Short mmCIF file of C-alpha atoms and ligand atoms in Angstrom, two decimals:
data_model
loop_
_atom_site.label_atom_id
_atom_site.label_comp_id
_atom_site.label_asym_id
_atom_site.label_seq_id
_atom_site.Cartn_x
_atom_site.Cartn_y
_atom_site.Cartn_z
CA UNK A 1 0.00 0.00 0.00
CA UNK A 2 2.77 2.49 1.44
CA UNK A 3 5.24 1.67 -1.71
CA UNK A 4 2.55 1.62 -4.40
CA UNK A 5 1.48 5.39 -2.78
CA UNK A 6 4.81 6.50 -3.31
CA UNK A 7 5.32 4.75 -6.71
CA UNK A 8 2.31 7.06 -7.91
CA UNK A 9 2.76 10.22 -6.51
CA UNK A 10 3.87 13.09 -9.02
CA UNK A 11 3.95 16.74 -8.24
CA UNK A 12 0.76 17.86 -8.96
CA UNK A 13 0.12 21.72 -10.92
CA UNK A 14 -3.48 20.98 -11.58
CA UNK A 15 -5.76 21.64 -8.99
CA UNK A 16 -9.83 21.20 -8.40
CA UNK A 17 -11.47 24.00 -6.89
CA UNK A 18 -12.86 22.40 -3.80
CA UNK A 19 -11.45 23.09 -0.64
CA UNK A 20 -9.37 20.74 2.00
CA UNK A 21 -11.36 20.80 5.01
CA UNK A 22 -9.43 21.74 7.82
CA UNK A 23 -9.44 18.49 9.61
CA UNK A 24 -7.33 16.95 6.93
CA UNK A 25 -4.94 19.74 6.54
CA UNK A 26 -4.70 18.98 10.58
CA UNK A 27 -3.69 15.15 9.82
CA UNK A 28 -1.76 16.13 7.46
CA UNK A 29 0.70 19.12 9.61
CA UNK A 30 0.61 16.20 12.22
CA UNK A 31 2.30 13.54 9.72
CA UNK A 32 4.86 15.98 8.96
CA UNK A 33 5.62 17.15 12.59
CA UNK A 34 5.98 13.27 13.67
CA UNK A 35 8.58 12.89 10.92
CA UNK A 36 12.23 12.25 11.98
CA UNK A 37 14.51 15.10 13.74
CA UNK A 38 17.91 15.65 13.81
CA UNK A 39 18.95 14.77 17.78
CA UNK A 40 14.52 15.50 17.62
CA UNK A 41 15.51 19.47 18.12
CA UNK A 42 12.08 19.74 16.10
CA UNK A 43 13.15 23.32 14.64
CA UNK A 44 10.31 23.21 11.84
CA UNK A 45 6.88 25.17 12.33
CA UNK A 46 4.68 24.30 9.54
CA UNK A 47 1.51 27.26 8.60
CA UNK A 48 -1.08 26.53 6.76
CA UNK A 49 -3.56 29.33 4.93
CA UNK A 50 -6.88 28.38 3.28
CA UNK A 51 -7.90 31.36 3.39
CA UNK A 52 -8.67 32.22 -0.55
CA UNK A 53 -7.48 35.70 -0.61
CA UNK A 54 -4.38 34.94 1.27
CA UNK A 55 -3.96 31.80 -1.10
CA UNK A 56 -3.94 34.04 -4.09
CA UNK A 57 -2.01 36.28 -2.75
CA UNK A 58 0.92 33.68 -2.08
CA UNK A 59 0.43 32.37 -5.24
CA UNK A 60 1.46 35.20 -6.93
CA UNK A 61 4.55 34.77 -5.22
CA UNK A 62 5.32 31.44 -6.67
CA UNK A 63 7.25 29.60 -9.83
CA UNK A 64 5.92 26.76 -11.64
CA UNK A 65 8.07 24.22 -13.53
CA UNK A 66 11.06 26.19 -14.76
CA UNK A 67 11.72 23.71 -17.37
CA UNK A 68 8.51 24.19 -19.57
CA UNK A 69 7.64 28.20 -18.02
CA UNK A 70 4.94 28.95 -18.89
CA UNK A 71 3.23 25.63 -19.79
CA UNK A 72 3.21 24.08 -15.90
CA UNK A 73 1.58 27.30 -13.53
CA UNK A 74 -1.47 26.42 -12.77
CA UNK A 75 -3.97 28.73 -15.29
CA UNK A 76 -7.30 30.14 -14.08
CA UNK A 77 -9.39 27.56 -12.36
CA UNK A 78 -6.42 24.92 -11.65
CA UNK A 79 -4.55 27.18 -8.87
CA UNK A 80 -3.98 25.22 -5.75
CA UNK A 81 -6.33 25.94 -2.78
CA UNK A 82 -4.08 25.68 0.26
CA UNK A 83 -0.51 26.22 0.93
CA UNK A 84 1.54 24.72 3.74
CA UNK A 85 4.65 26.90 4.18
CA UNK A 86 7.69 25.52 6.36
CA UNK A 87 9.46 27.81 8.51
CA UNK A 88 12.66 27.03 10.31
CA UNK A 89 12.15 28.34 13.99
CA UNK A 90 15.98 29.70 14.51
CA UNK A 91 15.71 29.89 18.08
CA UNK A 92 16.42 26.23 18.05
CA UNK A 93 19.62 25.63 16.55
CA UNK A 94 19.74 22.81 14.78
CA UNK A 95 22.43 22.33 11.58
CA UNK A 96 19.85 19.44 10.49
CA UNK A 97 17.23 21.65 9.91
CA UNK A 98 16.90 21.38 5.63
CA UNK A 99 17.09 17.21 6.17
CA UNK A 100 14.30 17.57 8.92
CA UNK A 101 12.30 19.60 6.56
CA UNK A 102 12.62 17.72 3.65
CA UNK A 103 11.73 14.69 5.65
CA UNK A 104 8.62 16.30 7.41
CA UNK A 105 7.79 17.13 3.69
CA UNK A 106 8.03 13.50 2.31
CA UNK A 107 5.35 12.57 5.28
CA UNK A 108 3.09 15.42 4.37
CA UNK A 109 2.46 15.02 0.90
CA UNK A 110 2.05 10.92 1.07
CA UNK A 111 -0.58 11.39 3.70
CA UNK A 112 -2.01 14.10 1.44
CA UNK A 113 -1.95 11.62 -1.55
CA UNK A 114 -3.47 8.99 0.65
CA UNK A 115 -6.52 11.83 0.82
CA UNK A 116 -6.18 12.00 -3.20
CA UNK A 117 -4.26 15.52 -2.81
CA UNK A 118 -1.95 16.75 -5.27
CA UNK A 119 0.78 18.46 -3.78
CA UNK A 120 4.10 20.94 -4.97
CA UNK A 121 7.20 21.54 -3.05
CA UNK A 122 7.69 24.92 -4.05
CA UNK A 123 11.42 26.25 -3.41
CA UNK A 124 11.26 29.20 -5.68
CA UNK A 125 9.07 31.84 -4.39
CA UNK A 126 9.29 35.32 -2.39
CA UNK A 127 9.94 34.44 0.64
CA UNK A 128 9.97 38.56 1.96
CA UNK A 129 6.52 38.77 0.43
CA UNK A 130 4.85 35.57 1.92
CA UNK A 131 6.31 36.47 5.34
CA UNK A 132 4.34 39.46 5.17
CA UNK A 133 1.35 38.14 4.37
CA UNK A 134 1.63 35.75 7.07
CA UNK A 135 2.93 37.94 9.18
CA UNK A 136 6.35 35.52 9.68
CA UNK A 137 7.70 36.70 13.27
CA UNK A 138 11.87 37.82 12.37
CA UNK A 139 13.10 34.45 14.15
CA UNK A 140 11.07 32.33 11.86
CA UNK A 141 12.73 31.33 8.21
CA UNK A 142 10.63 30.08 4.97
CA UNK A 143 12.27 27.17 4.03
CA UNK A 144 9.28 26.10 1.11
CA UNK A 145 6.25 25.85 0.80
CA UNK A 146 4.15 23.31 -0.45
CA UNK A 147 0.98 23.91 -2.76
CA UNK A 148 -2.45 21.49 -2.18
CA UNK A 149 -5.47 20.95 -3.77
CA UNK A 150 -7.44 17.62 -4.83
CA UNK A 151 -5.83 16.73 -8.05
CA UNK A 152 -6.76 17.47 -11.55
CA UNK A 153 -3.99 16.03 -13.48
CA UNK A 154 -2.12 12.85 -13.59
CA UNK A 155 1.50 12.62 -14.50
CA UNK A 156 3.51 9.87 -15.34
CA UNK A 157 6.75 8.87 -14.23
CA UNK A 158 9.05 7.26 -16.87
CA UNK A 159 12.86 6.03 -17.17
CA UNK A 160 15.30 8.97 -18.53
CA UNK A 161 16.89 7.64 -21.34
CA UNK A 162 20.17 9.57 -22.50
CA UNK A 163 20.16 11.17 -19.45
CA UNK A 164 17.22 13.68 -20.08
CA UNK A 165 15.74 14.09 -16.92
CA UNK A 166 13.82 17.52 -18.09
CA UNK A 167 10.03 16.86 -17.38
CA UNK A 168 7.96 17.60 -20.48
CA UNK A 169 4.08 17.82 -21.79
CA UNK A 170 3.08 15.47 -24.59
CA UNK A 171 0.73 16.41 -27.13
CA UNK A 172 -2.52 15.66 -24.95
CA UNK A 173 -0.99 17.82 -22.01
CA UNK A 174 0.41 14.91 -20.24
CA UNK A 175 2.94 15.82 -17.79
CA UNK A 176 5.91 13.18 -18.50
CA UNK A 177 8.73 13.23 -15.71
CA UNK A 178 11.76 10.85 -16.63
CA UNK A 179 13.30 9.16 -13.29
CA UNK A 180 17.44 8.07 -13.31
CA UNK A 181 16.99 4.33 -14.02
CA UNK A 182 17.17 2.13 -10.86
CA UNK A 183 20.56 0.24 -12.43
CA UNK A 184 22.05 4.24 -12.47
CA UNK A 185 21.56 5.24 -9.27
CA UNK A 186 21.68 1.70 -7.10
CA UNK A 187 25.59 0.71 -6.22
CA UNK A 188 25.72 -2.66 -4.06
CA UNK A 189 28.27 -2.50 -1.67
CA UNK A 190 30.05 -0.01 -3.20
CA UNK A 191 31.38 1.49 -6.93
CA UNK A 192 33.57 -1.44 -8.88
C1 FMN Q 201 13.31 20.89 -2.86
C2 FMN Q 201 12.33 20.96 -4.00
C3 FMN Q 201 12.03 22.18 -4.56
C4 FMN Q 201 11.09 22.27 -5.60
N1 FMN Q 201 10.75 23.50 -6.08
C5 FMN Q 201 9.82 23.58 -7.06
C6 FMN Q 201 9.39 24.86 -7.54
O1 FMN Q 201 9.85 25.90 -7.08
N2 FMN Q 201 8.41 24.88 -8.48
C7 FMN Q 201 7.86 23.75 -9.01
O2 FMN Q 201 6.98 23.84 -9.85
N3 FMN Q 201 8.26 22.52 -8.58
C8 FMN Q 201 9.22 22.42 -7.62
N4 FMN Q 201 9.60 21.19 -7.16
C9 FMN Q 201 9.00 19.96 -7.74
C10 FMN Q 201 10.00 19.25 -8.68
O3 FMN Q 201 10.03 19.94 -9.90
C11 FMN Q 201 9.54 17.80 -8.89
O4 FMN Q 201 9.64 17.11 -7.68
C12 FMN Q 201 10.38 17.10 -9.95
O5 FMN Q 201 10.15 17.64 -11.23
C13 FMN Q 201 10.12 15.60 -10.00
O6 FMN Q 201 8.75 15.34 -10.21
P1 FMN Q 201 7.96 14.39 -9.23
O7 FMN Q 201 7.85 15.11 -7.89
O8 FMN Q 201 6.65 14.19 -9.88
O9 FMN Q 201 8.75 13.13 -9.06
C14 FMN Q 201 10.51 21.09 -6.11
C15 FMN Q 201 10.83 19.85 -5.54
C16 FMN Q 201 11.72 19.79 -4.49
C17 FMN Q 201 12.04 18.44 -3.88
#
């Protein structure tokens, strides 16, 4: 069940309109703060908006698929409908705090795919304009954020062959996104 959810999941870019209720974004915060931490300092805050205007707002503060700009933003009608934003709290000082992150991000958006929501780690963004809108304390950092909404789209993973690992749209719109073959990337017990 666990491997086949994470055999599926693709970033998502395509959203419905129809809001998360609140309880699941809830579960899903409370995946991602239960997710490993470096010597468990816990340094990552997690804040989530669904409020529409503020939604919008941070979404005009986002990027969308750099490699096929302007083809993979969500258009009018397909714009996520909740963001989870990640914020480093640097009053705990932890040097682990982009692996604890990254992990509490791999629980969130598996548990959000278990609820059939798409999800996008979003790394390039504003970060001085969505801490104002969220009114981000000064000892708080934006590490990413991560855009929801019930998916509309369905991409497909496939091997990268000569090394092409630039995702790309087919001719019906399908997002393709090539993967390093398993034989590329797996070494048993060690390089030759
Ligand atoms: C750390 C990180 C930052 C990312 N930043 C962005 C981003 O700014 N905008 C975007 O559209 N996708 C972003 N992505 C999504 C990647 O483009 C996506 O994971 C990659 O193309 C592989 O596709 P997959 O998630 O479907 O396997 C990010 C992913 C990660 C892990």
């Amino acid at each position: 069940m666990m491997y086949d959810l994470i055999l599926k999941r693709r970033t998502i870019r395509k959203f419905l309109q129809e809001k998360i209720p609140k309880d699941i974004l809830k579960k899903l915060v409370n995946a991602a703060r239960l997710a490993p931490s470096a010597a468990n300092l816990q340094p990552v805050e997690f804040i989530a908006v669904d409020q529409t205007d503020m939604v919008k707002k941070i979404f005009g503060f986002t990027e969308w698929a750099g490699y096929i700009e302007p083809e993979g933003r969500p258009k009018k009608g397909e714009e996520p409908v909740s963001f989870i934003i990640f914020a480093a709290n640097k009053n705990i000082a932890s040097r682990h705090y982009k692996v604890d992150s990254g992990l509490a991000a791999g629980n969130l958006i598996l548990a959000a795919l278990e609820e059939g929501i798409g999800s996008c780690i979003i790394e390039s963004c504003d970060r001085a304009q969505i801490a104002k809108i969220i009114n981000l304390p000064r000892d708080r950092e934006i590490e990413f954020v991560i855009a929801l909404g019930f998916s509309a789209e369905q991409p497909v993973f496939e091997e990268a062959r000569r090394g092409s690992i630039k995702y790309y749209k087919d001719d019906r719109g399908i997002l393709h996104v090539p993967k390093r073959p398993l034989e590329e990337v797996l070494r048993f017990n060690g390089y030759p």
